[in-house]
Amino acid sequence: MALFSNLLGRMFSGKKPAPTQVVPLKDERTFVAQKHSCPACHTHLDEGELERNLFVCPQCSHHFRITPVERIKFLSDPGTFQEFSSEVQTTNPIGFPGYEAKLNEAKAATGLADAILNGFVQIDGRKAIFSIMTFKFMGGSMGSVAGEKLTRALLTGIEKRLPVILFTTSGGMRMQEGIFSLMQMAKTSAAIAQMELSQIPLFVVLTDPTYGGVTASFAMLGDVIIAEPGASIGFAGPRVIESTIRQKLPEGFQKSEFLLQKGFIDAIVSRAELKKTLGFLIDTHMARLKVR
């Protein structure tokens, strides 16, 4: 137990940071400003019109990647988001060269302490917990702090009897933390098992892209698994698979539509319909708990 405590002490610093200021990540969509066109259909796009349309192309319905602050704005009731677990800060548990510099760069670009943002929200008056990943923070990679924050969100859901809604986007586990990163797969999965025993629902929304150990663990363990249209979802990337098996993959392989057809996910929901869908899921599952 003492050894485990010492390891945690190396991973997490004790200093409490200033309140998180989430910076809108417009550089996630620099191609819009540079080319003024949708990358899917090449239609000319106006940034203001695109934002009003929830960053979905009005012509072809291509879903652009969005930031945690934008998801909160689009899906929760105004003024209801209350962040928690922001005090958890990562260090460099295995002394990986250059890791601190990459962390500082990602923090400056996003205003976040790591790749996940947790908070209490309300969706049309329904209380819930959001745990939102961002690809902009080191590719959404899952390290010790991201795993700890997700675990706290899940356990808080059990404690407060609130549904947890997880938005995934990730390239996989964070190599700079070695085994500390990989252990988050088991840690988060164990917390989800506790949620199941407590009958608290977990709703997962897979967004583009979701890969690696994130897909191989908590991303596919929700009670209901939703994906955004056209999202790339898998373990290894298609080029890696093709070079390994030396075969051409089917058209649309690893896209959300392909996964729905093969039974890997429960539904594909457009961004415009997501708030209503999440409200329905909360009502359905929480009403079942009240009956019992």
Short mmCIF file of N, CA and C in Angstrom, two decimals, residues 19-142:
data_model
loop_
_atom_site.label_atom_id
_atom_site.label_comp_id
_atom_site.label_asym_id
_atom_site.label_seq_id
_atom_site.Cartn_x
_atom_site.Cartn_y
_atom_site.Cartn_z
N PRO A 19 -8.09 28.19 -11.46
CA PRO A 19 -9.25 27.64 -12.15
C PRO A 19 -9.01 27.51 -13.65
N THR A 20 -9.48 26.41 -14.21
CA THR A 20 -9.25 26.14 -15.62
C THR A 20 -9.95 27.16 -16.50
N GLN A 21 -9.23 27.70 -17.45
CA GLN A 21 -9.82 28.55 -18.47
C GLN A 21 -9.75 27.78 -19.78
N VAL A 22 -10.89 27.30 -20.25
CA VAL A 22 -10.90 26.48 -21.44
C VAL A 22 -10.83 27.37 -22.67
N VAL A 23 -9.80 27.20 -23.47
CA VAL A 23 -9.59 28.04 -24.65
C VAL A 23 -10.24 27.39 -25.86
N PRO A 24 -11.13 28.11 -26.57
CA PRO A 24 -11.68 27.54 -27.80
C PRO A 24 -10.56 27.24 -28.79
N LEU A 25 -10.51 26.02 -29.28
CA LEU A 25 -9.38 25.58 -30.10
C LEU A 25 -9.66 25.78 -31.58
N LYS A 26 -9.61 27.02 -32.04
CA LYS A 26 -9.92 27.28 -33.44
C LYS A 26 -8.89 26.64 -34.36
N ASP A 27 -7.68 26.39 -33.84
CA ASP A 27 -6.67 25.78 -34.70
C ASP A 27 -6.96 24.32 -34.98
N GLU A 28 -7.96 23.72 -34.31
CA GLU A 28 -8.39 22.37 -34.69
C GLU A 28 -9.08 22.41 -36.06
N ARG A 29 -9.49 23.62 -36.46
CA ARG A 29 -10.20 23.77 -37.73
C ARG A 29 -9.49 24.79 -38.61
N THR A 30 -8.17 24.82 -38.58
CA THR A 30 -7.44 25.82 -39.35
C THR A 30 -7.71 25.69 -40.84
N PHE A 31 -8.04 24.47 -41.29
CA PHE A 31 -8.30 24.29 -42.72
C PHE A 31 -9.54 25.06 -43.15
N VAL A 32 -10.45 25.35 -42.22
CA VAL A 32 -11.62 26.17 -42.56
C VAL A 32 -11.18 27.58 -42.88
N ALA A 33 -10.33 28.14 -41.99
CA ALA A 33 -9.87 29.51 -42.20
C ALA A 33 -8.95 29.61 -43.41
N GLN A 34 -8.14 28.58 -43.65
CA GLN A 34 -7.17 28.63 -44.73
C GLN A 34 -7.82 28.40 -46.10
N LYS A 35 -8.70 27.40 -46.17
CA LYS A 35 -9.25 27.01 -47.47
C LYS A 35 -10.68 27.49 -47.67
N HIS A 36 -11.34 27.89 -46.55
CA HIS A 36 -12.72 28.35 -46.63
C HIS A 36 -13.63 27.33 -47.29
N SER A 37 -13.37 26.06 -47.01
CA SER A 37 -14.20 25.02 -47.62
C SER A 37 -14.26 23.80 -46.71
N CYS A 38 -15.33 23.02 -46.89
CA CYS A 38 -15.48 21.78 -46.14
C CYS A 38 -14.49 20.75 -46.69
N PRO A 39 -13.75 20.05 -45.84
CA PRO A 39 -12.79 19.06 -46.34
C PRO A 39 -13.45 17.86 -47.01
N ALA A 40 -14.74 17.67 -46.77
CA ALA A 40 -15.44 16.53 -47.37
C ALA A 40 -16.06 16.86 -48.72
N CYS A 41 -16.77 18.01 -48.80
CA CYS A 41 -17.47 18.34 -50.05
C CYS A 41 -16.93 19.60 -50.72
N HIS A 42 -16.00 20.29 -50.05
CA HIS A 42 -15.33 21.48 -50.58
C HIS A 42 -16.27 22.67 -50.77
N THR A 43 -17.40 22.65 -50.08
CA THR A 43 -18.31 23.78 -50.11
C THR A 43 -17.72 24.95 -49.34
N HIS A 44 -17.89 26.17 -49.87
CA HIS A 44 -17.43 27.36 -49.17
C HIS A 44 -18.17 27.50 -47.85
N LEU A 45 -17.44 27.80 -46.79
CA LEU A 45 -18.04 27.86 -45.46
C LEU A 45 -17.73 29.18 -44.78
N ASP A 46 -18.72 29.71 -44.10
CA ASP A 46 -18.56 30.89 -43.27
C ASP A 46 -18.46 30.44 -41.82
N GLU A 47 -17.45 30.93 -41.09
CA GLU A 47 -17.22 30.47 -39.72
C GLU A 47 -18.43 30.70 -38.83
N GLY A 48 -19.08 31.85 -38.98
CA GLY A 48 -20.26 32.14 -38.17
C GLY A 48 -21.40 31.19 -38.46
N GLU A 49 -21.64 30.95 -39.75
CA GLU A 49 -22.71 30.03 -40.14
C GLU A 49 -22.40 28.62 -39.66
N LEU A 50 -21.13 28.23 -39.75
CA LEU A 50 -20.72 26.90 -39.32
C LEU A 50 -20.96 26.71 -37.82
N GLU A 51 -20.64 27.74 -37.04
CA GLU A 51 -20.87 27.64 -35.60
C GLU A 51 -22.35 27.55 -35.27
N ARG A 52 -23.16 28.33 -35.98
CA ARG A 52 -24.61 28.27 -35.75
C ARG A 52 -25.17 26.89 -36.09
N ASN A 53 -24.48 26.19 -36.99
CA ASN A 53 -24.91 24.85 -37.39
C ASN A 53 -24.18 23.77 -36.59
N LEU A 54 -23.66 24.15 -35.42
CA LEU A 54 -22.97 23.22 -34.50
C LEU A 54 -21.72 22.60 -35.13
N PHE A 55 -21.06 23.35 -36.00
CA PHE A 55 -19.88 22.89 -36.71
C PHE A 55 -20.15 21.60 -37.49
N VAL A 56 -21.26 21.62 -38.18
CA VAL A 56 -21.63 20.56 -39.12
C VAL A 56 -21.84 21.21 -40.47
N CYS A 57 -21.21 20.68 -41.51
CA CYS A 57 -21.35 21.26 -42.85
C CYS A 57 -22.82 21.23 -43.27
N PRO A 58 -23.41 22.36 -43.65
CA PRO A 58 -24.83 22.38 -44.04
C PRO A 58 -25.11 21.66 -45.36
N GLN A 59 -24.07 21.39 -46.14
CA GLN A 59 -24.26 20.74 -47.43
C GLN A 59 -24.14 19.22 -47.35
N CYS A 60 -23.09 18.73 -46.70
CA CYS A 60 -22.84 17.28 -46.70
C CYS A 60 -22.92 16.65 -45.32
N SER A 61 -23.17 17.47 -44.28
CA SER A 61 -23.30 16.99 -42.89
C SER A 61 -21.98 16.48 -42.31
N HIS A 62 -20.86 16.87 -42.89
CA HIS A 62 -19.57 16.52 -42.29
C HIS A 62 -19.48 17.14 -40.90
N HIS A 63 -19.14 16.34 -39.90
CA HIS A 63 -19.02 16.81 -38.52
C HIS A 63 -17.56 17.19 -38.24
N PHE A 64 -17.32 18.48 -38.05
CA PHE A 64 -15.99 18.94 -37.69
C PHE A 64 -15.67 18.57 -36.25
N ARG A 65 -14.41 18.42 -35.95
CA ARG A 65 -13.99 18.21 -34.57
C ARG A 65 -14.24 19.49 -33.78
N ILE A 66 -14.78 19.34 -32.57
CA ILE A 66 -15.04 20.50 -31.74
C ILE A 66 -14.38 20.33 -30.38
N THR A 67 -14.35 21.41 -29.63
CA THR A 67 -13.64 21.45 -28.35
C THR A 67 -14.57 21.09 -27.19
N PRO A 68 -14.00 20.79 -26.03
CA PRO A 68 -14.86 20.56 -24.86
C PRO A 68 -15.78 21.72 -24.55
N VAL A 69 -15.28 22.95 -24.63
CA VAL A 69 -16.12 24.10 -24.31
C VAL A 69 -17.28 24.23 -25.29
N GLU A 70 -17.05 23.84 -26.54
CA GLU A 70 -18.14 23.89 -27.52
C GLU A 70 -19.16 22.79 -27.26
N ARG A 71 -18.71 21.62 -26.87
CA ARG A 71 -19.67 20.55 -26.53
C ARG A 71 -20.54 20.97 -25.35
N ILE A 72 -19.92 21.57 -24.37
CA ILE A 72 -20.68 22.05 -23.21
C ILE A 72 -21.71 23.08 -23.65
N LYS A 73 -21.31 24.00 -24.49
CA LYS A 73 -22.20 25.05 -24.97
C LYS A 73 -23.37 24.47 -25.76
N PHE A 74 -23.11 23.49 -26.61
CA PHE A 74 -24.14 22.93 -27.48
C PHE A 74 -25.10 22.00 -26.74
N LEU A 75 -24.62 21.32 -25.69
CA LEU A 75 -25.39 20.22 -25.11
C LEU A 75 -25.96 20.49 -23.72
N SER A 76 -25.40 21.42 -22.98
CA SER A 76 -25.86 21.63 -21.60
C SER A 76 -26.63 22.93 -21.47
N ASP A 77 -27.42 23.02 -20.41
CA ASP A 77 -28.15 24.25 -20.12
C ASP A 77 -27.16 25.36 -19.76
N PRO A 78 -27.38 26.58 -20.23
CA PRO A 78 -26.44 27.68 -19.97
C PRO A 78 -26.18 27.89 -18.48
N GLY A 79 -24.89 28.01 -18.14
CA GLY A 79 -24.51 28.32 -16.78
C GLY A 79 -24.54 27.16 -15.80
N THR A 80 -24.81 25.95 -16.29
CA THR A 80 -24.93 24.82 -15.36
C THR A 80 -23.64 24.02 -15.21
N PHE A 81 -22.68 24.21 -16.11
CA PHE A 81 -21.45 23.41 -16.04
C PHE A 81 -20.60 23.84 -14.85
N GLN A 82 -20.24 22.86 -14.02
CA GLN A 82 -19.38 23.07 -12.87
C GLN A 82 -18.26 22.04 -12.91
N GLU A 83 -17.06 22.50 -13.19
CA GLU A 83 -15.92 21.59 -13.32
C GLU A 83 -15.54 21.00 -11.97
N PHE A 84 -15.07 19.75 -12.00
CA PHE A 84 -14.47 19.14 -10.82
C PHE A 84 -13.25 18.32 -11.23
N SER A 85 -12.43 17.98 -10.28
CA SER A 85 -11.16 17.23 -10.43
C SER A 85 -10.09 18.01 -11.18
N SER A 86 -10.20 19.33 -11.22
CA SER A 86 -9.18 20.13 -11.91
C SER A 86 -7.86 20.19 -11.14
N GLU A 87 -7.90 19.80 -9.85
CA GLU A 87 -6.69 19.87 -9.04
C GLU A 87 -5.68 18.77 -9.38
N VAL A 88 -6.10 17.76 -10.13
CA VAL A 88 -5.19 16.66 -10.46
C VAL A 88 -4.23 17.11 -11.56
N GLN A 89 -2.95 17.09 -11.27
CA GLN A 89 -1.92 17.56 -12.20
C GLN A 89 -0.89 16.46 -12.44
N THR A 90 -0.48 16.30 -13.68
CA THR A 90 0.49 15.25 -13.99
C THR A 90 1.92 15.74 -13.84
N THR A 91 2.80 14.79 -13.54
CA THR A 91 4.24 15.06 -13.56
C THR A 91 4.84 14.17 -14.65
N ASN A 92 6.04 13.68 -14.42
CA ASN A 92 6.71 12.83 -15.40
C ASN A 92 7.14 11.55 -14.68
N PRO A 93 6.24 10.57 -14.54
CA PRO A 93 6.50 9.42 -13.66
C PRO A 93 7.69 8.56 -14.05
N ILE A 94 8.03 8.51 -15.34
CA ILE A 94 9.17 7.67 -15.73
C ILE A 94 10.33 8.49 -16.27
N GLY A 95 10.27 9.81 -16.09
CA GLY A 95 11.37 10.66 -16.54
C GLY A 95 11.56 10.66 -18.04
N PHE A 96 10.48 10.63 -18.81
CA PHE A 96 10.57 10.58 -20.27
C PHE A 96 11.11 11.91 -20.79
N PRO A 97 12.16 11.87 -21.63
CA PRO A 97 12.79 13.11 -22.12
C PRO A 97 11.80 14.00 -22.89
N GLY A 98 11.76 15.27 -22.54
CA GLY A 98 10.94 16.23 -23.27
C GLY A 98 9.46 16.20 -22.96
N TYR A 99 9.04 15.34 -22.02
CA TYR A 99 7.62 15.21 -21.72
C TYR A 99 7.04 16.48 -21.10
N GLU A 100 7.78 17.09 -20.17
CA GLU A 100 7.29 18.31 -19.53
C GLU A 100 7.04 19.41 -20.55
N ALA A 101 7.93 19.52 -21.53
CA ALA A 101 7.77 20.56 -22.55
C ALA A 101 6.51 20.33 -23.38
N LYS A 102 6.25 19.06 -23.73
CA LYS A 102 5.05 18.74 -24.50
C LYS A 102 3.79 19.01 -23.68
N LEU A 103 3.84 18.69 -22.39
CA LEU A 103 2.70 18.96 -21.52
C LEU A 103 2.42 20.46 -21.44
N ASN A 104 3.47 21.24 -21.24
CA ASN A 104 3.29 22.69 -21.13
C ASN A 104 2.74 23.29 -22.41
N GLU A 105 3.21 22.76 -23.53
CA GLU A 105 2.71 23.23 -24.83
C GLU A 105 1.22 22.92 -24.99
N ALA A 106 0.83 21.70 -24.60
CA ALA A 106 -0.57 21.30 -24.71
C ALA A 106 -1.45 22.10 -23.76
N LYS A 107 -0.95 22.35 -22.56
CA LYS A 107 -1.71 23.15 -21.58
C LYS A 107 -1.93 24.57 -22.09
N ALA A 108 -0.89 25.15 -22.68
CA ALA A 108 -0.99 26.51 -23.20
C ALA A 108 -1.98 26.59 -24.36
N ALA A 109 -2.00 25.55 -25.19
CA ALA A 109 -2.87 25.55 -26.37
C ALA A 109 -4.33 25.33 -26.02
N THR A 110 -4.59 24.60 -24.94
CA THR A 110 -5.97 24.20 -24.63
C THR A 110 -6.56 24.86 -23.39
N GLY A 111 -5.71 25.31 -22.48
CA GLY A 111 -6.20 25.80 -21.20
C GLY A 111 -6.62 24.69 -20.26
N LEU A 112 -6.30 23.46 -20.61
CA LEU A 112 -6.67 22.30 -19.80
C LEU A 112 -5.44 21.70 -19.13
N ALA A 113 -5.67 21.00 -18.01
CA ALA A 113 -4.58 20.34 -17.30
C ALA A 113 -4.18 19.04 -17.98
N ASP A 114 -5.11 18.42 -18.69
CA ASP A 114 -4.83 17.18 -19.41
C ASP A 114 -5.91 16.96 -20.47
N ALA A 115 -6.00 15.75 -20.99
CA ALA A 115 -6.85 15.48 -22.16
C ALA A 115 -8.32 15.29 -21.83
N ILE A 116 -8.72 15.39 -20.56
CA ILE A 116 -10.12 15.19 -20.17
C ILE A 116 -10.58 16.35 -19.29
N LEU A 117 -11.82 16.78 -19.53
CA LEU A 117 -12.47 17.81 -18.71
C LEU A 117 -13.72 17.20 -18.10
N ASN A 118 -13.83 17.27 -16.76
CA ASN A 118 -15.00 16.75 -16.03
C ASN A 118 -15.87 17.88 -15.52
N GLY A 119 -17.17 17.64 -15.46
CA GLY A 119 -18.03 18.64 -14.85
C GLY A 119 -19.45 18.16 -14.66
N PHE A 120 -20.13 18.76 -13.68
CA PHE A 120 -21.56 18.56 -13.50
C PHE A 120 -22.30 19.45 -14.50
N VAL A 121 -23.36 18.93 -15.10
CA VAL A 121 -24.14 19.71 -16.05
C VAL A 121 -25.63 19.42 -15.85
N GLN A 122 -26.43 20.19 -16.57
CA GLN A 122 -27.85 19.87 -16.70
C GLN A 122 -28.21 19.90 -18.18
N ILE A 123 -29.02 18.93 -18.59
CA ILE A 123 -29.49 18.84 -19.97
C ILE A 123 -31.00 18.99 -19.93
N ASP A 124 -31.48 20.17 -20.30
CA ASP A 124 -32.92 20.48 -20.18
C ASP A 124 -33.43 20.14 -18.78
N GLY A 125 -32.64 20.54 -17.79
CA GLY A 125 -33.02 20.35 -16.40
C GLY A 125 -32.62 19.02 -15.79
N ARG A 126 -32.13 18.10 -16.59
CA ARG A 126 -31.72 16.78 -16.09
C ARG A 126 -30.26 16.85 -15.65
N LYS A 127 -29.97 16.42 -14.43
CA LYS A 127 -28.61 16.46 -13.92
C LYS A 127 -27.79 15.29 -14.45
N ALA A 128 -26.54 15.57 -14.78
CA ALA A 128 -25.65 14.53 -15.31
C ALA A 128 -24.20 14.96 -15.09
N ILE A 129 -23.29 14.06 -15.44
CA ILE A 129 -21.85 14.35 -15.40
C ILE A 129 -21.29 14.20 -16.81
N PHE A 130 -20.54 15.20 -17.24
CA PHE A 130 -19.81 15.13 -18.51
C PHE A 130 -18.35 14.80 -18.24
N SER A 131 -17.78 13.92 -19.04
CA SER A 131 -16.34 13.70 -19.08
C SER A 131 -15.95 13.78 -20.55
N ILE A 132 -15.24 14.84 -20.91
CA ILE A 132 -15.03 15.17 -22.33
C ILE A 132 -13.55 15.13 -22.66
N MET A 133 -13.19 14.34 -23.65
CA MET A 133 -11.81 14.27 -24.12
C MET A 133 -11.60 15.28 -25.23
N THR A 134 -10.36 15.72 -25.39
CA THR A 134 -10.01 16.60 -26.50
C THR A 134 -8.77 16.07 -27.22
N PHE A 135 -8.87 15.99 -28.53
CA PHE A 135 -7.75 15.48 -29.33
C PHE A 135 -6.59 16.47 -29.37
N LYS A 136 -6.89 17.74 -29.10
CA LYS A 136 -5.85 18.76 -29.18
C LYS A 136 -4.80 18.60 -28.10
N PHE A 137 -5.14 17.96 -26.98
CA PHE A 137 -4.16 17.76 -25.90
C PHE A 137 -3.41 16.45 -26.17
N MET A 138 -2.27 16.57 -26.82
CA MET A 138 -1.41 15.43 -27.12
C MET A 138 -2.20 14.28 -27.76
N GLY A 139 -3.02 14.62 -28.75
CA GLY A 139 -3.78 13.61 -29.47
C GLY A 139 -4.81 12.89 -28.63
N GLY A 140 -5.26 13.55 -27.55
CA GLY A 140 -6.24 12.91 -26.67
C GLY A 140 -5.70 11.67 -25.99
N SER A 141 -4.38 11.57 -25.89
CA SER A 141 -3.78 10.34 -25.34
C SER A 141 -4.13 10.18 -23.87
N MET A 142 -4.28 8.92 -23.47
CA MET A 142 -4.70 8.57 -22.12
C MET A 142 -3.49 8.30 -21.25
#
